[in-house]
Coordinates of C-alpha atoms in Angstrom, one line a residue:
M225 CA 0.0 0.0 0.0
D226 CA 1.5 3.4 -0.9
L227 CA 1.8 6.3 1.5
Y228 CA -1.2 8.2 0.2
S229 CA -3.6 5.2 0.3
R230 CA -2.4 4.4 3.9
A231 CA -3.0 8.1 4.8
R232 CA -6.6 7.9 3.5
E233 CA -7.3 4.8 5.6
L234 CA -6.2 6.8 8.7
D235 CA -8.4 9.8 7.9
I236 CA -5.3 11.9 7.0
Q237 CA -6.0 14.6 4.4
T238 CA -3.0 15.1 2.2
E239 CA -4.6 17.4 -0.4
F240 CA -6.7 20.5 0.4
I241 CA -7.5 24.1 -0.6
D242 CA -5.9 26.6 1.7
G243 CA -7.4 29.8 3.0
R244 CA -6.2 31.7 -0.2
G245 CA -7.9 29.2 -2.5
H246 CA -4.7 27.4 -3.5
R247 CA -4.4 23.6 -3.8
Q248 CA -1.9 22.1 -1.5
V249 CA -0.5 18.5 -1.8
T250 CA 1.8 17.1 1.0
D251 CA 5.2 16.0 -0.1
A252 CA 5.7 12.2 0.2
A253 CA 8.8 12.6 2.5
A254 CA 6.8 14.8 4.9
L255 CA 3.8 12.3 4.8
K256 CA 6.1 9.4 5.7
I257 CA 7.3 11.2 8.8
V258 CA 3.7 11.9 9.8
L259 CA 2.6 8.3 9.4
D260 CA 5.6 7.0 11.4
A261 CA 4.9 9.5 14.2
L262 CA 1.4 8.5 14.9
P263 CA 0.4 5.5 17.1
E264 CA -0.8 2.3 15.3
R265 CA -4.5 2.3 15.0
V266 CA -6.3 -1.0 15.0
P267 CA -9.7 -0.8 13.2
Y268 CA -12.8 -1.7 15.2
R269 CA -14.8 -4.7 13.9
F270 CA -18.3 -3.7 15.1
V271 CA -18.3 0.0 15.7
S272 CA -16.4 3.0 14.3
G273 CA -14.9 4.0 17.6
T274 CA -16.0 5.5 20.9
V275 CA -19.7 5.6 21.3
V276 CA -21.4 8.9 22.5
I277 CA -24.8 9.1 24.0
R278 CA -26.3 12.5 24.8
S279 CA -28.6 12.7 27.8
G280 CA -32.2 13.5 27.0
R281 CA -31.8 12.5 23.3
S282 CA -32.6 9.2 21.6
S283 CA -29.4 7.5 20.7
R284 CA -28.6 4.6 18.5
T285 CA -25.4 3.1 17.1
V286 CA -25.0 1.3 13.7
I287 CA -23.2 -2.0 13.8
K288 CA -21.0 -2.9 10.9
D289 CA -22.3 -5.6 8.6
V290 CA -19.5 -8.1 9.5
A291 CA -21.1 -8.6 12.9
A292 CA -22.8 -12.0 13.3
L293 CA -26.2 -11.4 14.9
P294 CA -27.5 -11.3 17.6
L295 CA -24.8 -9.1 19.2
Q296 CA -24.6 -8.9 23.0
W297 CA -23.6 -5.6 24.6
T298 CA -22.6 -4.7 28.1
I299 CA -21.8 -1.3 29.6
V300 CA -19.5 -1.5 32.6
S301 CA -17.9 0.9 35.1
G302 CA -15.0 -0.8 36.8
P303 CA -16.4 -4.1 38.2
D304 CA -20.0 -2.9 37.9
I305 CA -22.4 -3.6 35.1
V306 CA -24.4 -0.4 34.3
A307 CA -26.6 -1.9 31.5
R308 CA -26.7 -4.8 29.1
G309 CA -28.8 -5.9 26.1
E310 CA -28.9 -7.6 22.8
A311 CA -29.1 -6.3 19.2
E312 CA -31.2 -8.4 16.8
D313 CA -30.3 -6.2 13.8
H314 CA -27.4 -3.9 12.9
T315 CA -28.6 -1.1 15.2
I316 CA -28.2 -0.8 19.0
V317 CA -31.0 1.5 20.4
W318 CA -29.6 2.7 23.7
P319 CA -31.9 2.7 26.8
A320 CA -33.0 6.1 28.1
G321 CA -31.8 7.4 31.4
L322 CA -28.3 6.0 31.4
P323 CA -26.3 7.9 34.1
E324 CA -23.8 10.4 32.7
G325 CA -20.2 9.2 32.8
A326 CA -17.4 7.4 31.0
Y327 CA -17.6 3.6 30.6
R328 CA -16.3 0.6 28.8
L329 CA -18.6 -1.0 26.2
H330 CA -18.1 -4.8 25.7
L331 CA -19.5 -6.2 22.4
T332 CA -19.7 -10.0 21.5
D333 CA -21.4 -11.3 18.3
A334 CA -22.9 -14.7 17.6
S335 CA -19.5 -16.0 16.4
S336 CA -18.1 -15.3 19.9
F337 CA -15.8 -12.5 18.6
S338 CA -15.5 -9.8 21.2
E339 CA -14.2 -6.2 21.3
D340 CA -14.5 -3.3 23.7
T341 CA -14.4 0.5 23.3
C342 CA -15.2 3.6 25.3
L343 CA -18.7 4.7 25.8
I344 CA -19.5 8.2 27.0
V345 CA -22.9 9.4 28.3
S346 CA -22.7 13.1 28.3
P347 CA -24.9 16.1 29.0
A348 CA -26.8 17.3 26.0
Q349 CA -24.8 20.5 26.0
A350 CA -21.9 22.2 27.7
Y351 CA -22.6 24.6 30.6
G352 CA -24.5 27.6 29.3
G353 CA -23.8 30.1 32.1
D354 CA -26.2 31.9 34.4
F355 CA -26.1 35.3 32.9
D356 CA -27.5 37.2 29.9
R357 CA -25.2 39.8 28.4
C358 CA -22.1 41.1 30.2
W359 CA -18.6 42.3 29.4
L360 CA -15.0 41.5 30.5
I361 CA -11.7 43.3 30.5
A362 CA -9.0 41.3 28.6
V363 CA -5.5 41.5 30.1
Q364 CA -2.0 40.1 29.4
L365 CA -1.3 39.5 33.1
Y366 CA 2.5 39.5 32.7
G367 CA 2.4 43.1 31.4
V368 CA 0.6 44.7 34.4
R369 CA 2.5 47.3 36.2
S370 CA 2.1 48.0 39.9
K371 CA 3.9 49.8 42.7
R372 CA 4.5 46.6 44.5
N373 CA 5.0 43.7 42.0
W374 CA 8.4 42.2 41.2
G375 CA 8.6 43.3 37.6
I376 CA 5.9 41.1 36.2
G377 CA 2.1 41.2 36.8
D378 CA 1.1 38.7 39.5
F379 CA -2.0 37.2 41.2
T380 CA -2.2 40.2 43.7
D381 CA -2.4 42.5 40.6
L382 CA -5.1 40.2 39.3
A383 CA -7.1 40.7 42.4
A384 CA -6.7 44.5 42.0
L385 CA -7.8 44.2 38.4
L386 CA -11.0 42.3 39.5
E387 CA -11.8 45.1 41.9
L388 CA -11.3 47.7 39.2
A389 CA -13.4 45.7 36.7
A390 CA -16.2 45.5 39.2
E391 CA -16.2 49.2 39.7
L392 CA -16.4 49.7 36.0
G393 CA -19.4 47.3 35.7
A394 CA -17.5 44.4 34.2
D395 CA -18.2 40.8 35.1
G396 CA -14.7 39.4 34.9
I397 CA -11.2 39.5 33.7
G398 CA -10.0 37.6 30.6
L399 CA -6.4 36.4 30.8
N400 CA -3.6 35.0 28.6
P401 CA -2.8 31.3 29.4
L402 CA -1.4 30.8 32.9
H403 CA 0.2 27.5 32.0
A404 CA 3.5 26.4 33.5
L405 CA 6.6 27.4 31.4
F406 CA 10.2 26.3 31.9
D407 CA 11.7 27.8 35.0
D408 CA 15.3 27.4 33.6
R409 CA 14.4 29.0 30.3
P410 CA 12.7 32.3 31.4
A411 CA 13.4 34.1 28.1
D412 CA 11.1 31.6 26.4
C413 CA 8.1 33.5 27.7
S414 CA 5.3 32.8 25.2
P415 CA 2.2 31.8 27.3
Y416 CA 1.1 29.7 24.3
S417 CA 4.2 27.4 24.3
P418 CA 3.9 25.7 27.7
N419 CA 5.8 23.1 29.5
S420 CA 2.5 21.9 30.9
R421 CA -1.2 22.8 30.6
L422 CA -1.9 21.0 33.9
F423 CA 0.0 23.4 36.1
L424 CA 0.6 27.1 36.6
N425 CA 3.3 29.6 35.8
A426 CA 5.1 30.2 39.1
L427 CA 6.2 33.7 38.0
Y428 CA 2.6 34.9 38.7
I429 CA 3.0 34.1 42.4
D430 CA 3.2 37.1 44.7
V431 CA 6.0 35.8 46.9
E432 CA 5.4 38.5 49.5
R433 CA 2.0 36.9 50.3
I434 CA 3.6 33.6 51.2
P435 CA 3.4 33.4 55.0
E436 CA 6.9 31.9 55.2
F437 CA 8.5 34.6 53.0
N438 CA 11.1 36.8 54.7
A439 CA 11.3 40.1 53.0
E440 CA 14.5 41.2 54.8
A441 CA 16.6 38.9 52.7
F442 CA 15.7 40.7 49.5
A443 CA 16.8 44.3 48.7
K444 CA 13.9 46.6 47.8
S445 CA 16.1 48.5 45.4
S446 CA 16.7 45.3 43.3
I447 CA 13.0 44.7 43.2
A448 CA 12.2 48.3 42.2
R449 CA 14.7 48.1 39.3
L450 CA 12.7 45.2 37.8
R451 CA 9.7 47.4 37.5
E452 CA 11.5 49.9 35.3
G453 CA 11.4 50.1 31.5
P454 CA 8.9 49.2 28.8
L455 CA 9.9 45.5 28.6
I456 CA 9.9 42.7 31.2
D457 CA 13.4 41.4 32.0
Y458 CA 12.2 37.8 32.4
V459 CA 15.7 36.4 33.2
A460 CA 16.2 38.9 36.1
V461 CA 12.6 38.5 37.4
A462 CA 12.9 34.7 37.3
E463 CA 16.3 34.7 39.1
L464 CA 14.9 36.8 42.0
K465 CA 11.5 35.1 42.2
W466 CA 12.8 31.5 42.2
R467 CA 15.4 32.5 44.8
A468 CA 12.6 33.9 47.0
L469 CA 10.4 30.9 46.4
R470 CA 13.2 28.5 47.5
A471 CA 13.8 30.6 50.6
A472 CA 10.1 30.6 51.5
F473 CA 10.0 26.8 51.0
E474 CA 13.0 26.3 53.4
N475 CA 11.1 28.3 56.0
F476 CA 8.0 26.3 55.3
R477 CA 9.8 23.0 55.9
S478 CA 11.2 24.3 59.2
H479 CA 8.4 26.4 60.6
A480 CA 5.1 25.7 58.8
T481 CA 2.1 25.6 61.1
A482 CA 0.1 22.4 61.3
A483 CA -2.7 24.0 59.4
R484 CA -0.4 25.0 56.6
R485 CA 1.1 21.6 56.4
R486 CA -2.4 20.0 56.3
D487 CA -3.4 22.3 53.4
F488 CA -0.3 21.4 51.5
D489 CA -0.8 17.7 52.0
A490 CA -4.5 18.0 51.0
F491 CA -3.5 19.7 47.7
C492 CA -0.9 17.0 46.9
A493 CA -3.5 14.4 47.6
E494 CA -6.1 16.1 45.4
R495 CA -3.7 16.6 42.4
A496 CA -2.3 13.1 43.1
L497 CA -0.4 11.4 40.3
P498 CA -0.2 14.3 37.8
L499 CA 1.4 16.6 40.4
S500 CA 3.8 13.8 41.6
H501 CA 4.8 13.1 38.0
F502 CA 5.3 16.8 37.3
A503 CA 7.5 17.3 40.3
C504 CA 9.6 14.2 39.4
F505 CA 9.8 15.3 35.8
E506 CA 11.0 18.8 36.8
A507 CA 13.6 17.4 39.2
L508 CA 14.9 15.0 36.5
R509 CA 14.9 17.8 33.8
H510 CA 17.0 20.0 36.1
K511 CA 19.4 17.1 36.7
W512 CA 20.0 16.0 33.1
K513 CA 19.5 19.3 31.3
K514 CA 18.5 17.8 28.0
P515 CA 15.3 16.6 26.3
W516 CA 13.5 13.7 28.0
W517 CA 14.0 11.4 25.0
E518 CA 17.7 11.6 25.6
W519 CA 17.5 10.7 29.3
P520 CA 18.6 7.3 30.6
L521 CA 16.2 4.7 29.1
D522 CA 14.4 3.9 32.4
W523 CA 13.3 7.5 32.8
R524 CA 12.0 8.2 29.3
Q525 CA 8.5 7.3 30.4
P526 CA 6.7 7.9 33.8
N527 CA 7.3 5.0 36.1
E528 CA 5.5 4.8 39.5
A529 CA 8.0 2.6 41.2
M530 CA 10.9 4.7 40.1
C531 CA 9.2 8.0 41.0
A532 CA 8.5 6.6 44.5
Q533 CA 12.2 5.6 44.7
L534 CA 13.2 9.1 43.5
R535 CA 11.2 10.7 46.3
Q536 CA 13.2 8.7 48.9
G537 CA 16.6 9.8 47.6
P538 CA 18.5 13.1 47.3
A539 CA 15.9 14.6 45.0
A540 CA 13.2 14.4 47.7
N541 CA 13.6 18.0 48.7
E542 CA 13.5 19.3 45.1
I543 CA 10.4 17.3 44.4
E544 CA 8.6 18.7 47.4
F545 CA 9.7 22.2 46.5
I546 CA 8.1 21.9 43.1
E547 CA 4.8 20.7 44.7
F548 CA 5.0 23.6 47.2
V549 CA 5.3 26.1 44.3
Q550 CA 2.3 24.7 42.5
W551 CA 0.3 24.7 45.8
T552 CA 1.2 28.3 46.3
A553 CA 0.2 29.4 42.8
D554 CA -3.1 27.4 43.0
A555 CA -4.0 29.0 46.3
Q556 CA -3.4 32.5 45.0
L557 CA -5.4 32.0 41.9
R558 CA -8.2 30.4 43.9
S559 CA -8.3 33.5 46.1
C560 CA -8.9 35.6 43.0
R561 CA -11.7 33.3 41.9
E562 CA -13.2 33.6 45.4
L563 CA -12.9 37.4 45.3
A564 CA -14.7 37.5 42.0
G565 CA -17.5 35.6 43.6
R566 CA -17.7 38.0 46.5
L567 CA -17.8 40.9 44.0
G568 CA -20.9 39.3 42.4
M569 CA -19.2 38.8 39.0
K570 CA -21.1 36.5 36.6
V571 CA -17.9 35.1 35.0
G572 CA -15.0 36.0 37.2
L573 CA -11.9 34.5 35.5
Y574 CA -12.0 33.8 31.8
L575 CA -8.8 31.8 31.0
D576 CA -7.2 30.9 27.7
V577 CA -6.0 27.3 26.9
A578 CA -3.1 26.8 24.5
V579 CA -3.6 24.4 21.6
G580 CA -0.5 22.4 22.4
V581 CA 2.7 22.0 24.4
Q582 CA 6.4 22.0 24.0
A583 CA 7.7 18.6 22.8
D584 CA 10.3 18.5 25.6
G585 CA 7.9 19.5 28.3
F586 CA 6.1 17.6 31.0
D587 CA 2.8 16.9 29.2
A588 CA 4.5 15.4 26.2
W589 CA 6.6 13.1 28.5
N590 CA 3.7 12.2 30.7
E591 CA 1.3 11.4 27.8
Q592 CA 3.5 10.0 25.0
T593 CA 0.7 7.9 23.6
A594 CA -1.8 10.8 23.3
I595 CA 0.7 13.6 22.3
S596 CA 2.8 13.4 19.2
R597 CA 6.2 15.1 19.9
R598 CA 7.6 14.7 16.4
L599 CA 4.8 16.7 14.8
S600 CA 4.0 20.4 15.2
V601 CA 0.6 21.9 15.2
G602 CA 0.1 24.8 12.8
A603 CA -2.1 26.3 10.1
P604 CA -1.9 26.3 6.3
P605 CA -1.5 29.5 4.3
D606 CA -4.4 32.0 4.7
P607 CA -4.9 35.7 4.0
L608 CA -3.7 36.7 7.4
M609 CA -0.5 34.6 7.3
P610 CA 0.2 33.9 3.6
A611 CA 3.2 31.6 4.4
G612 CA 1.2 29.5 6.8
Q613 CA 2.1 29.0 10.5
N614 CA 4.1 26.5 12.4
W615 CA 3.5 27.0 16.1
G616 CA 6.2 24.5 17.2
L617 CA 3.8 22.8 19.6
A618 CA 3.0 19.1 20.1
G619 CA -0.7 18.3 20.1
F620 CA -3.0 15.4 20.9
N621 CA -3.5 12.6 18.3
A622 CA -6.7 10.7 17.7
A623 CA -5.4 7.1 18.0
G624 CA -3.6 7.9 21.2
L625 CA -6.6 9.6 22.8
E626 CA -8.7 6.6 22.0
L627 CA -6.1 4.2 23.5
T628 CA -6.0 6.3 26.8
S629 CA -9.8 6.6 27.0
F630 CA -9.5 10.4 26.4
E631 CA -8.2 10.9 30.0
P632 CA -5.3 13.3 28.9
Y633 CA -7.8 15.6 27.2
R634 CA -10.2 15.4 30.2
E635 CA -7.3 16.1 32.7
M636 CA -6.3 19.2 30.6
L637 CA -9.9 20.5 30.7
R638 CA -10.2 20.0 34.5
A639 CA -6.9 21.8 35.1
S640 CA -8.0 24.7 32.9
M641 CA -11.5 25.0 34.4
R642 CA -10.4 24.6 38.0
H643 CA -10.7 28.3 38.9
A644 CA -12.5 29.6 35.7
G645 CA -16.0 30.8 35.0
A646 CA -15.2 30.5 31.3
I647 CA -12.3 29.2 29.2
R648 CA -11.3 29.7 25.6
L649 CA -10.0 26.8 23.7
D650 CA -7.3 28.2 21.4
H651 CA -7.7 26.9 17.8
V652 CA -10.8 24.9 18.7
L653 CA -10.8 23.6 15.1
G654 CA -8.3 21.1 16.4
L655 CA -11.2 19.2 18.0
K656 CA -12.2 18.2 14.4
R657 CA -8.9 18.2 12.6
L658 CA -5.4 19.2 13.4
Y659 CA -3.0 20.6 10.8
L660 CA 0.3 18.8 11.6
I661 CA 3.7 19.7 10.2
P662 CA 6.7 17.3 10.4
H663 CA 9.8 18.8 11.9
G664 CA 12.0 20.3 9.2
F665 CA 9.3 21.1 6.7
A666 CA 7.6 24.4 5.8
P667 CA 4.0 25.1 7.0
N668 CA 2.6 24.5 3.5
N669 CA 3.8 20.9 3.7
G670 CA 1.5 19.7 6.5
V671 CA -1.5 17.4 6.6
Y672 CA -4.9 17.6 8.2
V673 CA -5.5 14.7 10.6
Q674 CA -9.1 14.0 11.5
M675 CA -9.9 14.0 15.2
P676 CA -12.8 12.2 17.1
F677 CA -14.8 15.4 17.0
E678 CA -18.1 14.1 18.5
V679 CA -16.2 12.4 21.4
L680 CA -14.1 15.4 22.2
L681 CA -17.3 17.6 22.3
A682 CA -18.9 15.1 24.6
V683 CA -16.0 15.1 27.0
T684 CA -15.9 18.9 26.9
A685 CA -19.6 19.0 27.7
Q686 CA -19.1 16.6 30.7
E687 CA -16.3 18.6 32.3
S688 CA -18.0 22.0 31.5
V689 CA -21.2 21.0 33.3
A690 CA -19.3 19.3 36.2
L691 CA -17.3 22.5 36.8
E692 CA -19.9 25.0 35.7
C693 CA -17.6 26.6 33.2
V694 CA -18.6 28.1 29.9
V695 CA -16.5 26.9 26.9
I696 CA -15.6 29.3 24.1
G697 CA -14.0 28.0 21.0
E698 CA -11.5 30.2 19.0
D699 CA -13.0 29.2 15.7
L700 CA -11.0 31.5 13.4
G701 CA -9.1 30.7 10.2
T702 CA -10.0 27.9 7.7
V703 CA -13.2 26.6 9.2
P704 CA -14.6 23.3 7.9
E705 CA -18.1 23.4 6.6
G706 CA -20.7 22.7 9.3
F707 CA -18.1 23.1 12.1
R708 CA -19.7 26.0 13.9
D709 CA -23.2 24.5 13.6
R710 CA -21.9 21.4 15.3
T711 CA -20.1 23.1 18.1
A712 CA -23.2 25.4 18.7
D713 CA -25.4 22.3 19.0
W714 CA -23.1 21.1 21.7
G715 CA -23.2 24.4 23.6
I716 CA -19.6 25.5 22.7
W717 CA -19.7 29.2 22.2
S718 CA -18.2 30.9 19.1
Y719 CA -15.4 33.6 19.1
Q720 CA -16.3 36.5 16.9
V721 CA -13.6 39.1 16.2
M722 CA -15.0 42.3 14.7
M723 CA -11.9 42.8 12.5
F724 CA -12.8 39.7 10.6
E725 CA -16.6 40.1 10.5
R726 CA -16.8 41.8 7.1
D727 CA -18.7 41.0 3.9
D728 CA -17.3 40.6 0.4
R729 CA -17.3 44.4 -0.1
G730 CA -15.3 44.9 3.1
A731 CA -18.3 46.3 5.0
F732 CA -18.4 45.5 8.7
R733 CA -21.4 43.3 9.6
G734 CA -24.2 44.9 11.7
A735 CA -24.8 44.2 15.3
D736 CA -27.6 41.7 14.5
Y737 CA -25.1 39.4 12.7
Y738 CA -23.4 38.3 15.9
A739 CA -24.5 35.0 17.6
P740 CA -25.9 35.1 21.1
N741 CA -23.7 32.3 22.4
A742 CA -20.4 34.0 21.5
L743 CA -17.7 36.1 22.9
V744 CA -17.3 39.2 20.7
T745 CA -14.2 41.4 20.7
F746 CA -12.6 43.9 18.3
N747 CA -9.2 42.2 18.1
T748 CA -7.0 39.5 19.7
H749 CA -3.5 39.4 21.1
D750 CA -2.3 38.4 17.6
L751 CA -3.8 41.4 16.0
S752 CA -3.3 45.1 16.1
T753 CA -4.6 47.2 19.0
Y754 CA -7.3 49.7 18.1
A755 CA -4.9 52.6 18.3
G756 CA -2.3 50.7 16.2
W757 CA -5.0 49.7 13.6
R758 CA -6.2 53.3 13.1
S759 CA -2.6 54.6 12.8
F760 CA -1.5 51.8 10.4
N761 CA 1.2 50.9 12.9
D762 CA 0.7 47.2 12.4
L763 CA 1.2 47.5 8.6
K764 CA 4.3 49.5 9.1
M765 CA 5.7 47.2 11.7
K766 CA 5.2 44.0 9.7
R767 CA 6.7 45.6 6.6
S768 CA 9.8 46.7 8.6
L769 CA 10.2 43.1 9.7
G770 CA 9.9 41.7 6.2
I771 CA 6.5 40.2 6.8
D772 CA 3.7 40.5 4.3
P773 CA 0.9 42.2 6.3
G774 CA -1.8 40.8 3.9
E775 CA -3.3 44.3 3.6
S776 CA -2.5 47.4 1.6
D777 CA -2.7 51.0 2.9
D778 CA -5.6 51.6 0.5
A779 CA -7.4 48.5 2.0
R780 CA -6.9 50.0 5.5
W781 CA -8.3 53.3 4.5
H782 CA -11.3 51.5 3.0
A783 CA -11.7 49.6 6.3
L784 CA -11.7 52.8 8.3
T785 CA -14.5 54.2 6.0
M786 CA -16.4 51.0 6.5
L787 CA -16.0 51.3 10.3
S788 CA -17.4 54.8 10.2
D789 CA -20.4 53.5 8.1
V790 CA -21.3 50.8 10.5
L791 CA -21.0 53.0 13.5
Q792 CA -23.2 55.7 12.0
H793 CA -25.7 53.1 10.9
H794 CA -26.1 52.2 14.6
S795 CA -26.4 55.9 15.6
I796 CA -22.9 56.1 17.1
D797 CA -21.2 59.4 16.2
R798 CA -17.7 58.9 17.7
H799 CA -14.9 57.0 16.1
D800 CA -12.8 56.1 19.1
L801 CA -12.4 52.9 21.1
Y802 CA -15.5 53.7 23.1
A803 CA -17.5 54.0 20.0
V804 CA -16.4 50.5 18.9
A805 CA -17.2 49.2 22.4
A806 CA -20.7 50.8 22.2
F807 CA -21.3 49.0 18.9
L808 CA -20.1 45.6 20.2
A809 CA -22.2 46.1 23.4
K810 CA -25.3 46.3 21.1
T811 CA -24.8 42.8 19.8
R812 CA -26.7 39.8 21.0
S813 CA -23.5 38.1 22.0
R814 CA -23.6 37.2 25.7
L815 CA -19.9 38.1 26.3
L816 CA -18.0 41.1 25.2
A817 CA -14.2 41.5 25.8
I818 CA -12.5 44.9 25.7
S819 CA -8.7 44.7 26.0
L820 CA -6.9 46.8 28.6
E821 CA -4.3 47.7 25.9
D822 CA -7.1 49.4 23.9
L823 CA -8.5 51.2 26.9
L824 CA -5.0 52.6 27.6
N825 CA -4.5 53.6 23.9
V826 CA -1.5 51.2 23.5
V827 CA -0.2 51.2 19.9
D828 CA 1.9 48.1 19.6
Q829 CA 0.3 44.7 19.7
P830 CA 1.3 42.0 22.3
N831 CA 2.4 39.4 19.7
I832 CA 3.2 39.4 16.0
P833 CA 2.7 35.8 14.7
G834 CA 5.6 34.6 12.7
T835 CA 8.2 36.4 14.8
V836 CA 10.4 35.3 17.7
N837 CA 13.1 37.8 18.4
E838 CA 12.3 40.4 15.8
H839 CA 9.5 41.9 17.9
P840 CA 9.2 42.0 21.7
N841 CA 6.4 39.4 21.9
W842 CA 4.9 38.8 25.3
R843 CA 7.3 41.2 26.9
Q844 CA 5.7 44.6 26.8
R845 CA 4.5 46.3 29.9
L846 CA 1.3 48.4 30.0
P847 CA 2.2 52.2 30.1
I848 CA 0.2 52.9 33.2
A849 CA 0.5 51.2 36.6
I850 CA -2.6 49.5 37.9
E851 CA -3.0 52.2 40.6
G852 CA -3.5 54.8 37.8
I853 CA -5.6 53.0 35.3
A854 CA -8.9 54.4 36.5
G855 CA -7.6 57.9 36.0
A856 CA -6.1 57.1 32.6
I857 CA -9.3 55.9 30.9
D858 CA -12.5 57.8 30.2
V859 CA -14.6 56.0 32.8
A860 CA -17.7 57.9 31.9
A861 CA -17.4 57.0 28.2
L862 CA -16.7 53.4 29.0
K863 CA -19.7 53.1 31.3
D864 CA -21.9 54.8 28.8
A865 CA -20.7 52.4 26.0
T866 CA -21.4 49.3 28.1
R867 CA -24.5 50.5 29.9
E868 CA -26.7 48.0 28.2
R869 CA -24.5 45.2 29.4
R870 CA -24.3 46.5 32.9
R871 CA -28.1 46.9 33.0
A872 CA -28.6 43.4 31.7
A873 CA -26.1 42.0 34.2
A874 CA -27.8 43.8 37.1

């Protein structure tokens, strides 16, 4: 069988039309790498894969013709039988009222051939939220200035932002991903390139709030210097913060109260194996200082017995320190969530979830079956990025998720929703298909690999309802036909960016166009700020970096004219950021996000896709400290623009 035939059997799409209308065909050498990198998938004999049943809806599963009838089926949960029955024809009609959960389904036909698969009984839809229409302030937490932080925004700053947002009538704060990065590579600061999506970035800890922290050992002048300048010095911030965290931990080991020790032990017990594995992984990574696939053979995969042995040896102190840091970060983020609740916020924290992880990080080591480290997630060429994109991230693969009963995906959702009222799944299109690029090849030489879409939606709905967390899918780019209808049917909200919501003439779509179950915003962290857009700064910047901006100056002038037209059509006379906010507030969309950069008239955008060192991505500080933000924005204009949302929220 040739490579392309084998790819078709595995639902790998090697030929497609990209976002610019060009036909792309994957090179054979690239395709071979893709095929070799994915786990072996054994076809099911009776069913196509995991079975999904939605509560409150009639459900049936078609059995393949090869099954000898009658076919016996049994649904089990551990040692317990949940339900059983028999199919006389090639359709199983599932009984109503099955309890929601994840099960194993055992199938045996008349020839005594047996197989088993996953069966998921899910809510009919994801959690819908208990609010009508409200608005949030979107913030890059790292860039927040304050008089007291250590050169990077932290969880105490987040608490102050929540209080400010409440005063302005907002119902929450939207944040960049808070995922754990690499403590020994602080300059690699992209929040979308994590070490792990299961744990938190320790640099967001306010070390002065740790009861065991001793401020006398740290010079205030050194800390003050970290707050200076327009860019964050991640290396200096990390050096000082990690030293402070280690000092606090040593005091904790020596002088912790019984109550503090109980809380720490309870957290370790709650997070259980993932936390233990993460702490062991970090200790080993610090020891060997190279990618995990180059470690001694015994350590290239998680091993319970060896992890237990590691905890008894010289690394025990380091392992407990890593757990202490995660406990501290989790407690401070939880306190922010609790503050939002006391302030009466409908959403509280809206957190972003990266589409993948670094191949040499914890998640890829811990879930080697479900995550493909040799392939990078990206996007084919489109009008925004004519060369395509390679995000350098390892993502989930379909066969591996099936083999692990989807637990890695479920665990990632739980960690992300833990303290959130809403999450945004970056590149949610990856639930249906992922664009994977082999290492060493250009972005236009990838393949689309089909994912178990219905199953991933079912798991998302389960965790969303269990944790009462709204799920928003970042459904931008080359969207497959019918994708948005399917996600909407499952209660996954859309993500509508005003910059992209234009018709064939370039006219901005009216307020009635926007969907109710959606988050609406003018821009994103990958796009120009409002001030930068109006001043053409984004076009100038990209051209200076040798990047095709995908838009001419004439096209931008036309866009500005079209913006004026849509604002006037909705009886809005102003042309500033507050006018745009007023327009977006009129939409039916239940969530509106306004970026703090826009409120503060920042010109440069947080990130320019396709750059690494050419632009200070993820390093820029806000121009105003948090203590002065209320005086730097036009509060009256903002409240007037969002008055419909505040009234609805009240």
